[in-house]
mmCIF file of C-alpha atoms (C1' of nucleotides) in Angstrom:
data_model
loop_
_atom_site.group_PDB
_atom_site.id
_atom_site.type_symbol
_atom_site.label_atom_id
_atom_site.label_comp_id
_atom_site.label_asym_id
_atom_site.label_seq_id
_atom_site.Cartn_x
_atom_site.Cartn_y
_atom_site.Cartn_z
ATOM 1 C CA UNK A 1 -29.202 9.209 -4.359
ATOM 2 C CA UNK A 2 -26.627 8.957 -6.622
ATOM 3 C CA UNK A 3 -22.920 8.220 -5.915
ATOM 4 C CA UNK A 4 -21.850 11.892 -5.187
ATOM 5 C CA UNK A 5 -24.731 12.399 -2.658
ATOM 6 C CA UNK A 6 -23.661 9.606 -1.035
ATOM 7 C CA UNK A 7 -20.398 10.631 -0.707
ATOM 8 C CA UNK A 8 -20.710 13.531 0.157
ATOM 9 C CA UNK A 9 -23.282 12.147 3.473
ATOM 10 C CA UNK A 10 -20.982 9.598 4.171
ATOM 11 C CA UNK A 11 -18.040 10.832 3.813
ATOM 12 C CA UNK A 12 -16.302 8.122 1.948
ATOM 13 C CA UNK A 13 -15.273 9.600 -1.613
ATOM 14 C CA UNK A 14 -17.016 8.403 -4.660
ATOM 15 C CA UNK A 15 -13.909 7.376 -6.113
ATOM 16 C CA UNK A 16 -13.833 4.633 -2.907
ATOM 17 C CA UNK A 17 -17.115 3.320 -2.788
ATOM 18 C CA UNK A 18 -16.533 2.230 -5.955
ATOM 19 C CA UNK A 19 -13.055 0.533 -5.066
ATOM 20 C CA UNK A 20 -15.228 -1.051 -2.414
ATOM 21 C CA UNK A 21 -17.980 -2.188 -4.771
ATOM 22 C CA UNK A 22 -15.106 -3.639 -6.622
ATOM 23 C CA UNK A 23 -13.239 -5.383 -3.912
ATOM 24 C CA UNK A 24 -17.310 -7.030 -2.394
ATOM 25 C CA UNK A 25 -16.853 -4.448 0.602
ATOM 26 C CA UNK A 26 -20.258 -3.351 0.047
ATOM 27 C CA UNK A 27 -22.930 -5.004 -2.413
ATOM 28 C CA UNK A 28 -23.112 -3.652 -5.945
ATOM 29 C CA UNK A 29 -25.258 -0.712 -6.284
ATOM 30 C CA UNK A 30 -28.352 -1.070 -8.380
ATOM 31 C CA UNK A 31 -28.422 1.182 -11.850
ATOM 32 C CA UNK A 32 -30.347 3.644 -13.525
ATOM 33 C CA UNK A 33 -31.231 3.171 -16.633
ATOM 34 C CA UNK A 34 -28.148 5.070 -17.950
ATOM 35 C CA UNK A 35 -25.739 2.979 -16.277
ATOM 36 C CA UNK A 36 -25.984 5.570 -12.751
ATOM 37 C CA UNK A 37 -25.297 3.914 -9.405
ATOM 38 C CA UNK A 38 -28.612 4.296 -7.036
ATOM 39 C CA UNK A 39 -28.282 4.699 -3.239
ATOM 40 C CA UNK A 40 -31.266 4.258 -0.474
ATOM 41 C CA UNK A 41 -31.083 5.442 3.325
ATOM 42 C CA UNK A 42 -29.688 1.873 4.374
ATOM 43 C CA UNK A 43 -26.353 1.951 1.732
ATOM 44 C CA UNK A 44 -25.751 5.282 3.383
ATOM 45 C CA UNK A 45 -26.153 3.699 6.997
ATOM 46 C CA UNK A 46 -23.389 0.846 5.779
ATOM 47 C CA UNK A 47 -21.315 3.294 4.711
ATOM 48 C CA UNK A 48 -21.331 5.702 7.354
ATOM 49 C CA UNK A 49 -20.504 2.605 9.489
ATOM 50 C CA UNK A 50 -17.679 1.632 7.562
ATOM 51 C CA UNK A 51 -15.984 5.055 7.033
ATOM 52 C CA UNK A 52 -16.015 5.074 11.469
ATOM 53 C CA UNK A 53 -14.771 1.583 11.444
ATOM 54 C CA UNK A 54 -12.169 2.963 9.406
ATOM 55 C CA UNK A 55 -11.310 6.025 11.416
ATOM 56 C CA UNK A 56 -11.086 3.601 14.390
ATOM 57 C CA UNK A 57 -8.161 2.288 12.420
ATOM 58 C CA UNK A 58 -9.895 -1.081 11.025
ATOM 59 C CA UNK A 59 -8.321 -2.606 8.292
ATOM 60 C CA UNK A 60 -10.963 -2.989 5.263
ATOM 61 C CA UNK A 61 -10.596 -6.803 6.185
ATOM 62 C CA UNK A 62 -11.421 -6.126 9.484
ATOM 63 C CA UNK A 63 -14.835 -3.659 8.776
ATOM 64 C CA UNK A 64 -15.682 -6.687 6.312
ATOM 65 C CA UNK A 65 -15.737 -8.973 9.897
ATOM 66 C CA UNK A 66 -17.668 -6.420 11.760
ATOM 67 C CA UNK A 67 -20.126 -5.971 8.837
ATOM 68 C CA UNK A 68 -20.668 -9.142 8.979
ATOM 69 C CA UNK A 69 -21.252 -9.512 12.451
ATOM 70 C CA UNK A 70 -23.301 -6.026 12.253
ATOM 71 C CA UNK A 71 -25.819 -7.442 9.891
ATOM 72 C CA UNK A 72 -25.699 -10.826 11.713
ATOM 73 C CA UNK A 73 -29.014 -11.034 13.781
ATOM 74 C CA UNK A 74 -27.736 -13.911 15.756
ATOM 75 C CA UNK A 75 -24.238 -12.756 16.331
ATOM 76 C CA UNK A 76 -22.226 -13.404 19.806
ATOM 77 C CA UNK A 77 -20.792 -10.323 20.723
ATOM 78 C CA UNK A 78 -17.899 -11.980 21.839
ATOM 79 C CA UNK A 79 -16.615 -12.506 17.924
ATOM 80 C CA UNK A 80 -16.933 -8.165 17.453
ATOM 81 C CA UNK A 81 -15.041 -8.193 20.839
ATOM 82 C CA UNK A 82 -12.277 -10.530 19.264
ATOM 83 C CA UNK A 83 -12.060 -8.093 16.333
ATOM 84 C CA UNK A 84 -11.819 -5.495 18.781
ATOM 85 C CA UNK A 85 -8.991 -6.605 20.683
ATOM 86 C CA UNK A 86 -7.009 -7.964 17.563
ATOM 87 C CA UNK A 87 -7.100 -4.353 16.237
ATOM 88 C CA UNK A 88 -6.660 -2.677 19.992
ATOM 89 C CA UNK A 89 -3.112 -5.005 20.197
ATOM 90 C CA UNK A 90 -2.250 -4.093 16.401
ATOM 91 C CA UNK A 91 -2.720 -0.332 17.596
ATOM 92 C CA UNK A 92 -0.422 -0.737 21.240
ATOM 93 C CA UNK A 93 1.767 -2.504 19.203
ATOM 94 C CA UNK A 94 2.648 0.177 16.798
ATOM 95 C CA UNK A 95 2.606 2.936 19.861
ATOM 96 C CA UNK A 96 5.052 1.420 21.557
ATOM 97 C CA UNK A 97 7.370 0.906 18.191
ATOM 98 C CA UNK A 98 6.395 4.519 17.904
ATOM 99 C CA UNK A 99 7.133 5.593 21.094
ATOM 100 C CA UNK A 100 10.881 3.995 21.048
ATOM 101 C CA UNK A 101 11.529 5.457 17.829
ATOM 102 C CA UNK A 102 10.449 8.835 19.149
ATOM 103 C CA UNK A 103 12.828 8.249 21.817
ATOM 104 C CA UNK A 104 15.818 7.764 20.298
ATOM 105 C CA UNK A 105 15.158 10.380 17.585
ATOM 106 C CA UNK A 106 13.968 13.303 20.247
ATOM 107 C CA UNK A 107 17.538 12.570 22.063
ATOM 108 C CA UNK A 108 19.542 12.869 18.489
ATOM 109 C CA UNK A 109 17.747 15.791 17.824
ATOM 110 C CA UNK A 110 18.382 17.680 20.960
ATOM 111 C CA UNK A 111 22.026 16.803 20.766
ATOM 112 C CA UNK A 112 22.579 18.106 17.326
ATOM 113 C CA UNK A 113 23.699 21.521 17.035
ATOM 114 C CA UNK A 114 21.934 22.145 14.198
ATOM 115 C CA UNK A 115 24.321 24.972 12.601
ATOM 116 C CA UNK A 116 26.267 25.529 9.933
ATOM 117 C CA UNK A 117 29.209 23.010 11.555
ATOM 118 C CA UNK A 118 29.217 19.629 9.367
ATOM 119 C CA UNK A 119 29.729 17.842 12.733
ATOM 120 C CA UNK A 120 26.293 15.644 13.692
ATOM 121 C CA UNK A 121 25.034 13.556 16.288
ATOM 122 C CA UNK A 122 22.389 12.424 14.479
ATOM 123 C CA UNK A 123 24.396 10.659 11.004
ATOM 124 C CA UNK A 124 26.923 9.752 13.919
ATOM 125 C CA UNK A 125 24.360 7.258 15.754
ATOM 126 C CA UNK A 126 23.000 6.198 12.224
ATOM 127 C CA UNK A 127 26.301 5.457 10.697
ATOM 128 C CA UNK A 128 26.949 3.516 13.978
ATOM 129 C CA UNK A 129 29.955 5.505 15.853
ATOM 130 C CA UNK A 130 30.185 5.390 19.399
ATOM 131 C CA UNK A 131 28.360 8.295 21.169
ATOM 132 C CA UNK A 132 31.407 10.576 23.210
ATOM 133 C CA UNK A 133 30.005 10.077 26.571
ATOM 134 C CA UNK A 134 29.757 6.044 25.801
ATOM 135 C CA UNK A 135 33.587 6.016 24.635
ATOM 136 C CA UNK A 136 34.735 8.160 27.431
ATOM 137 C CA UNK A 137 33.000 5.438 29.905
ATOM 138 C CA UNK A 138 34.637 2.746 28.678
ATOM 139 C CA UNK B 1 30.943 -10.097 -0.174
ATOM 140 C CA UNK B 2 27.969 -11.263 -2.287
ATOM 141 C CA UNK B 3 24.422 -9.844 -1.791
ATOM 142 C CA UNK B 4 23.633 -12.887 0.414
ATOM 143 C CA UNK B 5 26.755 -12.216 2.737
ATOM 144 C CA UNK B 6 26.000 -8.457 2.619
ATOM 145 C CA UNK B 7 22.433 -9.013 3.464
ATOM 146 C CA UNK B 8 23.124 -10.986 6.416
ATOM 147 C CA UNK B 9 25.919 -8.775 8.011
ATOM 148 C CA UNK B 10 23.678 -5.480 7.461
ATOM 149 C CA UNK B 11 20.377 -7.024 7.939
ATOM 150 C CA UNK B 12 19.013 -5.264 4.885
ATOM 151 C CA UNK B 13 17.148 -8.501 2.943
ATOM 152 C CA UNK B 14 19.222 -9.486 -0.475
ATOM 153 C CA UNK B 15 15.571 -8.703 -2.260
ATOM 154 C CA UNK B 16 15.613 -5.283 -0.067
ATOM 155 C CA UNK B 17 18.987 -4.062 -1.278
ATOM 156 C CA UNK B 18 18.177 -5.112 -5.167
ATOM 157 C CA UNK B 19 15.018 -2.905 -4.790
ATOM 158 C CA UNK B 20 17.397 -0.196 -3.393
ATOM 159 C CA UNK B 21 19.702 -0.248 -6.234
ATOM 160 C CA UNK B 22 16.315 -0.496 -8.333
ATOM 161 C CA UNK B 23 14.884 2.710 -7.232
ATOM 162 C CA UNK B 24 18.289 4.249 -6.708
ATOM 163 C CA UNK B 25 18.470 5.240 -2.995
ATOM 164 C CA UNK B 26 22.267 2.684 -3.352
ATOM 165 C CA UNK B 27 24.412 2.784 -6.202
ATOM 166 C CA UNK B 28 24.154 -0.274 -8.737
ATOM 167 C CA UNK B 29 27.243 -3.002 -7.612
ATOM 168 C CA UNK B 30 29.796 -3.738 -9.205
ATOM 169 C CA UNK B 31 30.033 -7.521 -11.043
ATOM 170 C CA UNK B 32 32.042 -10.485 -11.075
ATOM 171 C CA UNK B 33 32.505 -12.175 -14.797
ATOM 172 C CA UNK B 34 28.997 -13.920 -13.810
ATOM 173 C CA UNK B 35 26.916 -11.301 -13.083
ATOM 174 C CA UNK B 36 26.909 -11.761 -9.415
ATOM 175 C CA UNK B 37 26.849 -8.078 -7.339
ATOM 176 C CA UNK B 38 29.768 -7.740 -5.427
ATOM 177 C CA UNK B 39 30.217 -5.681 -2.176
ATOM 178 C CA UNK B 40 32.889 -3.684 0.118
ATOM 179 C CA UNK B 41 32.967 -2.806 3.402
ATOM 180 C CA UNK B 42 31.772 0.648 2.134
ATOM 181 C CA UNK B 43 28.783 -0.442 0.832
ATOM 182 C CA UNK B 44 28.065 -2.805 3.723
ATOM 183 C CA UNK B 45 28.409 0.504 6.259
ATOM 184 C CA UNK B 46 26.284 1.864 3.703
ATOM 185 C CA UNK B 47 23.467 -0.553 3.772
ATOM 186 C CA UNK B 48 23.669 -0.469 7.978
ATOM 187 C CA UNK B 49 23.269 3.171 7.835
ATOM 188 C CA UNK B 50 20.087 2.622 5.835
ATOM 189 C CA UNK B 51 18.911 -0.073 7.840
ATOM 190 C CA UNK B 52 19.871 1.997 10.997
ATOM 191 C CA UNK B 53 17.336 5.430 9.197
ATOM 192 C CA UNK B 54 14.635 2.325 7.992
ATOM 193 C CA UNK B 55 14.143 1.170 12.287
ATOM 194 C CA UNK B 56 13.992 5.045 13.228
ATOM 195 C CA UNK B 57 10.959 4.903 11.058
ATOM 196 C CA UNK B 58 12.667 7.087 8.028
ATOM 197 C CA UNK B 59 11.002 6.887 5.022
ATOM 198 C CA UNK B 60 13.422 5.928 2.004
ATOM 199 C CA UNK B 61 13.044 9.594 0.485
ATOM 200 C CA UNK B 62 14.142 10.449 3.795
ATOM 201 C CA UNK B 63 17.043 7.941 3.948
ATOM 202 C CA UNK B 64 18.118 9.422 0.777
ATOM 203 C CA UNK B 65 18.392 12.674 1.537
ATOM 204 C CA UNK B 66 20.038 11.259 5.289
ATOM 205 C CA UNK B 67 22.383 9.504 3.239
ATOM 206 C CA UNK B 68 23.695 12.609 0.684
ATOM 207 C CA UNK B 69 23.813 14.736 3.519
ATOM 208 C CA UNK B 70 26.263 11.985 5.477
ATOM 209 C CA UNK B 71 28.247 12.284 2.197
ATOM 210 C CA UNK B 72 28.635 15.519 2.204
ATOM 211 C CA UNK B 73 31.474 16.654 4.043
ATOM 212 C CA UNK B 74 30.492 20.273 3.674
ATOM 213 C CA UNK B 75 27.280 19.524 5.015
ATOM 214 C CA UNK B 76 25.861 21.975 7.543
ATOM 215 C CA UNK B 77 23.875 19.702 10.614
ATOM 216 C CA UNK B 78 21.012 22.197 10.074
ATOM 217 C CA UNK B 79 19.770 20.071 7.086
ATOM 218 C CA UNK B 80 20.810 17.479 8.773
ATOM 219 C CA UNK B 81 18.286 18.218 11.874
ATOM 220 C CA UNK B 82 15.548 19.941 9.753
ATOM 221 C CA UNK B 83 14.846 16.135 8.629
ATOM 222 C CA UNK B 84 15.023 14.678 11.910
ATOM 223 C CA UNK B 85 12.380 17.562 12.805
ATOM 224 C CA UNK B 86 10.339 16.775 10.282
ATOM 225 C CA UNK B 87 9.813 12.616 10.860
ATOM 226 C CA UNK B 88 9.578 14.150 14.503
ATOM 227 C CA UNK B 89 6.887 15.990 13.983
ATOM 228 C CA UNK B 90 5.178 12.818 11.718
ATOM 229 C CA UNK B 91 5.608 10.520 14.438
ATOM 230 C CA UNK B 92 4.120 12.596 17.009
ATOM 231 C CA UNK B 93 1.263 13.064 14.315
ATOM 232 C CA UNK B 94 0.574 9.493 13.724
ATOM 233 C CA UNK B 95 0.950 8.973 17.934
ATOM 234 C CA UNK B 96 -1.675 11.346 18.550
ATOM 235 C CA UNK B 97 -3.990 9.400 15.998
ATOM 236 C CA UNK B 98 -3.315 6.404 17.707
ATOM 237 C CA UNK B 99 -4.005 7.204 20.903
ATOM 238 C CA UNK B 100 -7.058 8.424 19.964
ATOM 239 C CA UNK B 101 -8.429 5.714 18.477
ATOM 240 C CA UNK B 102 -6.814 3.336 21.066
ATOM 241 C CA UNK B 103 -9.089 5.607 23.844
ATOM 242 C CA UNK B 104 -12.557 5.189 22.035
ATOM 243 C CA UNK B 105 -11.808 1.510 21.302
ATOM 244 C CA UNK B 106 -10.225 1.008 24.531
ATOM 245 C CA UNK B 107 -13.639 2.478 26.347
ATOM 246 C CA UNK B 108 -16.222 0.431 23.770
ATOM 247 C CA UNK B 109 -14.205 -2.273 23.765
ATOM 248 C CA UNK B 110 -14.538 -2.562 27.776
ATOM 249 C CA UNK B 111 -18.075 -1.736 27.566
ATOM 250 C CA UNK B 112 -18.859 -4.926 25.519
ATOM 251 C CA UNK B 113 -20.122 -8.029 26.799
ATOM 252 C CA UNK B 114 -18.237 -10.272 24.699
ATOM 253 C CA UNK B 115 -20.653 -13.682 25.418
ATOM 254 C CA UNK B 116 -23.336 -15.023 23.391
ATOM 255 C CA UNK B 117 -25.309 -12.465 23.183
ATOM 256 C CA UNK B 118 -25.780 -10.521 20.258
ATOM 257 C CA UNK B 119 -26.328 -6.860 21.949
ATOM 258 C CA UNK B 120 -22.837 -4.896 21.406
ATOM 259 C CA UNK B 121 -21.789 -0.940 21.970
ATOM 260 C CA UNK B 122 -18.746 -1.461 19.628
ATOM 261 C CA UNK B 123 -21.703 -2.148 16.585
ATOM 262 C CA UNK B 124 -23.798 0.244 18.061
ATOM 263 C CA UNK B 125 -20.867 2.974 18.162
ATOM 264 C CA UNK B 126 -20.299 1.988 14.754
ATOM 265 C CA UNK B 127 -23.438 2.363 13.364
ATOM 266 C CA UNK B 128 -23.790 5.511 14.970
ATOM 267 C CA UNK B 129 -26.579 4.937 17.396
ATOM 268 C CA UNK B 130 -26.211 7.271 20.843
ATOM 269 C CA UNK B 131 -25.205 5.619 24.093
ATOM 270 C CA UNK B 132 -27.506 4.920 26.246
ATOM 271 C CA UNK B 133 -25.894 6.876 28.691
ATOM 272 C CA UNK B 134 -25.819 9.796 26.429
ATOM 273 C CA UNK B 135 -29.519 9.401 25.687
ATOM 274 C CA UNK B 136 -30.609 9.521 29.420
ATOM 275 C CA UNK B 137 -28.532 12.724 29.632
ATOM 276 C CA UNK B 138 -30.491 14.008 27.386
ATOM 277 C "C1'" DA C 1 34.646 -34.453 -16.013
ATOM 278 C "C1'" DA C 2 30.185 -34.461 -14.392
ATOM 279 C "C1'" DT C 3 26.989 -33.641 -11.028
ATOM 280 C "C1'" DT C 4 24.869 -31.655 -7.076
ATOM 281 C "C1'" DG C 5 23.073 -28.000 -4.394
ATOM 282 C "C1'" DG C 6 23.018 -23.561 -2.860
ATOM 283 C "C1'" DG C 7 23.256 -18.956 -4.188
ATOM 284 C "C1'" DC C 8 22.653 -15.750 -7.617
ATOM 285 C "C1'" DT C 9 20.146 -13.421 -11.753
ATOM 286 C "C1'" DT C 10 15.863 -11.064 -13.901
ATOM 287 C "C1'" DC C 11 11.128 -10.249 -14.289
ATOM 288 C "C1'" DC C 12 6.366 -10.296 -13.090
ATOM 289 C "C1'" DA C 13 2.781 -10.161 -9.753
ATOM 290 C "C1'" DG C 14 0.781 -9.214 -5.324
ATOM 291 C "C1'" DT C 15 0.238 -6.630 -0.973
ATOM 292 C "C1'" DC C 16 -2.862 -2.471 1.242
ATOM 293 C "C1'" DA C 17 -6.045 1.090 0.547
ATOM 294 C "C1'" DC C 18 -6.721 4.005 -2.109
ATOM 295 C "C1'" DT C 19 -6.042 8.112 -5.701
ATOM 296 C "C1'" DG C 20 -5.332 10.489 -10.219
ATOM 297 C "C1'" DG C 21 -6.400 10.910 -14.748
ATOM 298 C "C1'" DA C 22 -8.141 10.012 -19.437
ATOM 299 C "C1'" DA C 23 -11.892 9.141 -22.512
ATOM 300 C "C1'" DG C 24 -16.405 9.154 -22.959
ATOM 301 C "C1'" DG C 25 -21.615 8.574 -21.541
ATOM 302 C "C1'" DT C 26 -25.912 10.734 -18.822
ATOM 303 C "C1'" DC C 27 -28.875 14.075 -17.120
ATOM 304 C "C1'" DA C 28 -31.375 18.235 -15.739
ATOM 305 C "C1'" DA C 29 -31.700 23.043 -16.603
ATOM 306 C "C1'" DG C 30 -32.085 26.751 -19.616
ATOM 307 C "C1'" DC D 1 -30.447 21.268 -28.268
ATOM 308 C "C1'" DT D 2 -26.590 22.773 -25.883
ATOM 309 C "C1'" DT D 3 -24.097 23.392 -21.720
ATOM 310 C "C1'" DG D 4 -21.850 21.743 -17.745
ATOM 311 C "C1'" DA D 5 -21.932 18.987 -13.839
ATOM 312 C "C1'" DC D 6 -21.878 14.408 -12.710
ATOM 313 C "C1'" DC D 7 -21.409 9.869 -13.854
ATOM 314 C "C1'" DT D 8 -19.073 5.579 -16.164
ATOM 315 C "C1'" DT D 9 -14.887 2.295 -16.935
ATOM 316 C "C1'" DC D 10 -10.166 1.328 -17.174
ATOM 317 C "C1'" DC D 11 -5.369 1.913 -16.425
ATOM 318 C "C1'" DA D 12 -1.568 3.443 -13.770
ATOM 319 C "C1'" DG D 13 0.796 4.981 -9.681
ATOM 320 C "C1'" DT D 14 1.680 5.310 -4.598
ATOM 321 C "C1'" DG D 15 5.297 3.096 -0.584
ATOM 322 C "C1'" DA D 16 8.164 -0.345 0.535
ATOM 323 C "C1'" DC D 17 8.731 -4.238 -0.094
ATOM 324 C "C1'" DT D 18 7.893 -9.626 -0.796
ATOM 325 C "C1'" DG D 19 6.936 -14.094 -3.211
ATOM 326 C "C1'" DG D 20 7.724 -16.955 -6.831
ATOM 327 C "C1'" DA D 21 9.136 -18.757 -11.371
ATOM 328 C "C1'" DA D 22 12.680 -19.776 -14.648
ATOM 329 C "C1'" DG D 23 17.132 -20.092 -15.315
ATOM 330 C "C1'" DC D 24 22.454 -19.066 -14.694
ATOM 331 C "C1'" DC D 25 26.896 -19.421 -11.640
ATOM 332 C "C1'" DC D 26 30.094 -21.505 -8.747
ATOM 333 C "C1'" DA D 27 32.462 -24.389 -5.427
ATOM 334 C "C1'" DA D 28 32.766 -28.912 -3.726
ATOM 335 C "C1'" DT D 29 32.246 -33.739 -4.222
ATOM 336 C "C1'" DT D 30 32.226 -38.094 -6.663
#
DNA sequence: AATTGGGCTTCCAGTCACTGGAAGGTCAAG
DNA sequence: CTTGACCTTCCAGTGACTGGAAGCCCAATT
């Protein structure tokens, strides 16, 4: 096949495996005789693997590990495990800065009128003023 | 206050705030005889306002349209709200993604061994085989 | 007055993972 | 032998910084 099939099967865009070729992702393709990039059954395996690696959230560094591994007969599956739970603490990790941020903002957002007034909660707590209810408790 | 002083009372890094005035989210400083930027307290609430919009998550188009809108006394909260409701509805976007890949990965990443042995459902999952649980409910 | 050392300046490059676009070559069908 | 889709390479841009080099500025010692 050539690189558009291949896409298109895969699902990673031509325009991709290409930045992969170029970055030793994947192995350079062989070539037609006009310069074409050829695909067999097994590229299209390596890249269907690597475009669900990378809807899993694994970095490219990371599918390049578990490629490795993957084509490593004699692999521990301890060492995928590892890559696993690096990635796994990367992805709590970001929830929970998510999940403050979303926190704060949902409570701004509720308290803003959201009218035609200038007044704001929302620039109030990002300029840093005292919220009402915390001045009148001191 | 020089950048360094300014940096370390707003928490914005010196490098941080030259790329600011770079890309023009802050206005370019003022300068002694020598070149050096020089700051107010203006600029310093300025740069803690920005820092404040950067931990919400705020992207710096965002922050610059949070920040016109702050200087705006004829402002109407709306706006002001409409881009709160917008990162709002990004976060929850990027949390749903998350926790989706957090629950497959979670799930292979429990059904994995992790010893010596090379036999692993994250690469299988991966590479796209069925589960063997799947397959017997077939 | 000269020196030292820390802070400041600009500019270029690198990060991550692509993505867009231009200029031009290849190929199969008609 | 032409058309048009598909392919090639190369360069540039994205977002939001960050690192580093080369060199200037300034205040405090000696």
């Amino acid at each position: 096949m050539n690189i558009g099939e291949v896409a298109q099967r895969s699902g990673v865009p031509a325009k991709t495996i290409r930045y992969y070729e170029s970055i030793g992702l994947i192995q350079p393709a062989e070539r037609t005789a006009g310069g074409y990039r050829i695909y067999n059954g097994r590229d299209l395996k390596t890249l269907q693997f690597i475009q669900r690696s990378r809807n899993l959230g694994f970095s490219v560094k990371q599918v390049g590990e578990l490629l490795a591994l993957w084509q490593d007969r004699g692999r521990n599956s301890a060492d995928v495990k590892a890559v696993a739970r690096v990635h796994l603490s990367e992805i709590d990790k970001r929830m929970g800065e998510l999940k403050e941020m979303r926190a704060t903002l949902e409570d701004l957002f509720h308290r803003c009128h959201g009218d035609e007034r200038p007044d704001c909660p929302i620039l109030n707590d990002l300029a840093g003023e005292e919220r009402e209810v915390d001045r009148a408790a001191e």
